[in-house]
């Protein structure tokens, strides 16, 4: 059993009053901002005993079955809360543990916002996972013409697939090439 608990936060004012004390806090973590961008979202605290150790906000798909990336909330991530009495090394170890715990929670059956599993970090090395059967299958599919259309995770991705550097700008007499996205609507899933 884990020493941490992953608890959804329904009280926006409580969320705001707590996350503002994190060194990672930005306005993009504020529930008022998240409400403003008009996307479904979920807020979570990670507790150790009665103490809040971390916070996470997730932008959700319309059906609330998966987590999505949104250009208007790209600076969100895990917000950690410092314990000034904790040694720096212990703090880093705890952040690593918290990150692992959050990933595990988001991957478990009760919180299945992500459904792609490519390996088991508990029993495999990073090298084994990276060169493993599952990632190699994804690479093979992705390399095929329009292979990304056969990978569920790629279907919902909004990142462009190619760029062009034809546009130029001049700053203080220096030429700068501007990369423009091409061949892609900037809409998730299209």
Short mmCIF file of C-alpha atoms in Angstrom, two decimals:
data_model
loop_
_atom_site.label_atom_id
_atom_site.label_comp_id
_atom_site.label_asym_id
_atom_site.label_seq_id
_atom_site.Cartn_x
_atom_site.Cartn_y
_atom_site.Cartn_z
CA UNK A 1 0.00 0.00 0.00
CA UNK A 2 1.31 3.45 -0.92
CA UNK A 3 2.12 6.10 1.64
CA UNK A 4 0.42 8.63 -0.69
CA UNK A 5 -3.25 9.25 -1.49
CA UNK A 6 -4.55 10.74 -4.78
CA UNK A 7 -7.66 12.81 -4.01
CA UNK A 8 -9.80 14.77 -6.45
CA UNK A 9 -10.43 18.36 -5.38
CA UNK A 10 -13.92 19.74 -6.00
CA UNK A 11 -13.48 22.98 -4.01
CA UNK A 12 -11.92 25.52 -6.40
CA UNK A 13 -11.23 28.07 -3.65
CA UNK A 14 -9.41 25.46 -1.56
CA UNK A 15 -7.39 24.50 -4.65
CA UNK A 16 -6.41 28.12 -5.34
CA UNK A 17 -5.48 28.86 -1.75
CA UNK A 18 -3.18 25.82 -1.60
CA UNK A 19 -1.47 25.81 -5.01
CA UNK A 20 -0.42 29.46 -4.80
CA UNK A 21 2.19 28.41 -2.21
CA UNK A 22 3.97 26.05 -4.64
CA UNK A 23 7.19 27.24 -6.29
CA UNK A 24 5.85 25.77 -9.55
CA UNK A 25 2.63 27.79 -9.36
CA UNK A 26 1.63 29.90 -12.36
CA UNK A 27 -1.64 31.57 -13.25
CA UNK A 28 -2.25 28.61 -15.56
CA UNK A 29 -2.72 26.43 -12.45
CA UNK A 30 -5.43 28.66 -11.01
CA UNK A 31 -8.94 27.19 -11.22
CA UNK A 32 -10.31 30.52 -12.46
CA UNK A 33 -8.00 30.33 -15.46
CA UNK A 34 -8.86 26.67 -16.06
CA UNK A 35 -12.55 27.58 -16.00
CA UNK A 36 -11.88 30.50 -18.38
CA UNK A 37 -10.42 28.29 -21.14
CA UNK A 38 -13.72 26.42 -21.22
CA UNK A 39 -12.29 22.90 -21.15
CA UNK A 40 -13.23 20.09 -18.82
CA UNK A 41 -10.59 19.63 -16.15
CA UNK A 42 -9.90 17.75 -12.94
CA UNK A 43 -7.88 18.86 -9.91
CA UNK A 44 -6.04 16.50 -7.57
CA UNK A 45 -4.06 16.75 -4.36
CA UNK A 46 -1.56 14.11 -3.34
CA UNK A 47 -1.55 13.57 0.42
CA UNK A 48 0.99 11.93 2.70
CA UNK A 49 -0.97 11.44 5.89
CA UNK A 50 -2.83 14.74 6.35
CA UNK A 51 -0.21 16.82 4.55
CA UNK A 52 -0.63 17.91 0.92
CA UNK A 53 2.61 17.05 -0.88
CA UNK A 54 1.68 17.77 -4.51
CA UNK A 55 -1.10 18.99 -6.77
CA UNK A 56 -2.00 18.16 -10.37
CA UNK A 57 -4.50 19.67 -12.77
CA UNK A 58 -5.54 17.75 -15.88
CA UNK A 59 -7.32 18.94 -19.00
CA UNK A 60 -9.82 16.25 -19.94
CA UNK A 61 -11.37 15.14 -23.21
CA UNK A 62 -15.05 15.96 -23.70
CA UNK A 63 -16.00 12.45 -22.66
CA UNK A 64 -13.67 12.77 -19.61
CA UNK A 65 -12.01 9.44 -20.45
CA UNK A 66 -8.54 10.77 -21.18
CA UNK A 67 -6.19 13.60 -20.47
CA UNK A 68 -5.37 16.03 -23.28
CA UNK A 69 -2.77 18.70 -23.92
CA UNK A 70 -4.15 22.16 -24.51
CA UNK A 71 -2.20 25.13 -25.88
CA UNK A 72 -3.84 27.38 -23.30
CA UNK A 73 -2.63 25.32 -20.35
CA UNK A 74 0.79 24.09 -21.45
CA UNK A 75 2.52 25.33 -18.31
CA UNK A 76 0.60 23.02 -16.03
CA UNK A 77 2.40 20.16 -14.41
CA UNK A 78 2.97 18.73 -10.98
CA UNK A 79 3.04 21.36 -8.26
CA UNK A 80 5.17 20.35 -5.30
CA UNK A 81 5.04 21.78 -1.78
CA UNK A 82 8.32 22.32 0.01
CA UNK A 83 8.99 21.22 3.52
CA UNK A 84 11.66 23.67 4.72
CA UNK A 85 12.81 21.18 7.36
CA UNK A 86 13.47 18.49 4.74
CA UNK A 87 16.98 18.01 3.39
CA UNK A 88 17.45 18.87 -0.28
CA UNK A 89 18.34 15.29 -1.23
CA UNK A 90 15.29 13.92 0.58
CA UNK A 91 13.13 16.52 -1.15
CA UNK A 92 14.34 15.37 -4.58
CA UNK A 93 13.76 11.72 -3.71
CA UNK A 94 10.26 12.55 -2.51
CA UNK A 95 9.49 14.49 -5.70
CA UNK A 96 10.58 11.48 -7.74
CA UNK A 97 8.38 9.21 -5.62
CA UNK A 98 5.45 11.60 -5.97
CA UNK A 99 5.88 11.75 -9.73
CA UNK A 100 5.95 7.95 -9.97
CA UNK A 101 2.89 7.73 -7.73
CA UNK A 102 0.93 10.25 -9.83
CA UNK A 103 1.80 8.42 -13.06
CA UNK A 104 0.71 5.14 -11.48
CA UNK A 105 -2.58 6.67 -10.31
CA UNK A 106 -3.33 8.12 -13.73
CA UNK A 107 -2.63 4.76 -15.33
CA UNK A 108 -4.65 2.59 -12.98
CA UNK A 109 -8.09 1.27 -13.84
CA UNK A 110 -9.94 3.81 -11.71
CA UNK A 111 -8.30 6.83 -13.33
CA UNK A 112 -7.64 5.69 -16.90
CA UNK A 113 -6.86 9.05 -18.49
CA UNK A 114 -3.97 7.44 -20.34
CA UNK A 115 -4.24 4.04 -21.92
CA UNK A 116 -0.92 3.39 -23.62
CA UNK A 117 1.39 1.06 -21.71
CA UNK A 118 4.73 0.36 -23.37
CA UNK A 119 6.48 -1.45 -20.56
CA UNK A 120 6.77 -2.02 -16.83
CA UNK A 121 9.33 0.21 -15.13
CA UNK A 122 9.12 -1.99 -12.03
CA UNK A 123 10.53 -5.01 -13.82
CA UNK A 124 12.25 -3.62 -16.94
CA UNK A 125 15.10 -1.20 -17.55
CA UNK A 126 14.52 1.97 -19.57
CA UNK A 127 16.65 0.40 -22.32
CA UNK A 128 14.45 -2.70 -22.38
CA UNK A 129 11.28 -0.60 -22.59
CA UNK A 130 12.71 1.76 -25.24
CA UNK A 131 13.85 -1.13 -27.43
CA UNK A 132 10.96 -3.40 -26.47
CA UNK A 133 8.33 -5.03 -28.62
CA UNK A 134 5.54 -2.52 -27.88
CA UNK A 135 7.50 0.66 -28.73
CA UNK A 136 8.99 -1.01 -31.80
CA UNK A 137 5.45 -1.87 -32.95
CA UNK A 138 4.43 1.77 -32.53
CA UNK A 139 7.52 2.93 -34.44
CA UNK A 140 6.76 0.55 -37.30
CA UNK A 141 3.14 1.72 -37.52
CA UNK A 142 4.13 5.39 -37.25
CA UNK A 143 6.73 5.13 -40.05
CA UNK A 144 4.15 3.78 -42.50
CA UNK A 145 2.41 6.34 -44.71
CA UNK A 146 -0.15 8.09 -42.47
CA UNK A 147 0.60 5.47 -39.86
CA UNK A 148 -0.25 7.94 -37.12
CA UNK A 149 -3.90 7.45 -38.09
CA UNK A 150 -3.65 3.88 -36.78
CA UNK A 151 -2.41 4.85 -33.31
CA UNK A 152 -5.12 6.03 -30.93
CA UNK A 153 -2.81 8.36 -29.01
CA UNK A 154 -1.58 9.94 -32.26
CA UNK A 155 -5.16 10.49 -33.44
CA UNK A 156 -5.81 12.87 -30.57
CA UNK A 157 -2.46 14.66 -30.81
CA UNK A 158 -2.59 18.24 -32.06
CA UNK A 159 1.11 18.72 -32.75
CA UNK A 160 1.86 19.40 -36.42
CA UNK A 161 3.63 16.73 -38.39
CA UNK A 162 5.83 18.99 -40.52
CA UNK A 163 7.10 22.54 -40.85
CA UNK A 164 8.47 24.84 -43.50
CA UNK A 165 11.18 27.48 -43.01
CA UNK A 166 10.29 29.67 -45.99
CA UNK A 167 9.26 32.76 -44.04
CA UNK A 168 12.01 35.21 -43.06
CA UNK A 169 12.16 37.98 -40.49
CA UNK A 170 14.91 40.47 -39.78
CA UNK A 171 15.88 41.51 -36.26
CA UNK A 172 18.73 44.01 -35.80
CA UNK A 173 19.97 43.20 -39.28
CA UNK A 174 20.00 39.43 -38.67
CA UNK A 175 17.92 37.11 -40.83
CA UNK A 176 15.79 34.67 -38.88
CA UNK A 177 13.96 31.78 -40.53
CA UNK A 178 10.49 31.20 -39.13
CA UNK A 179 9.17 27.66 -38.94
CA UNK A 180 5.51 27.52 -39.92
CA UNK A 181 3.39 24.43 -39.40
CA UNK A 182 1.99 22.88 -42.56
CA UNK A 183 -0.28 20.01 -43.58
CA UNK A 184 -2.21 20.04 -40.33
CA UNK A 185 -5.26 21.73 -38.92
CA UNK A 186 -4.57 22.87 -35.39
CA UNK A 187 -7.50 20.93 -34.04
CA UNK A 188 -7.05 17.87 -31.87
CA UNK A 189 -7.75 14.71 -33.83
CA UNK A 190 -7.69 16.30 -37.29
#
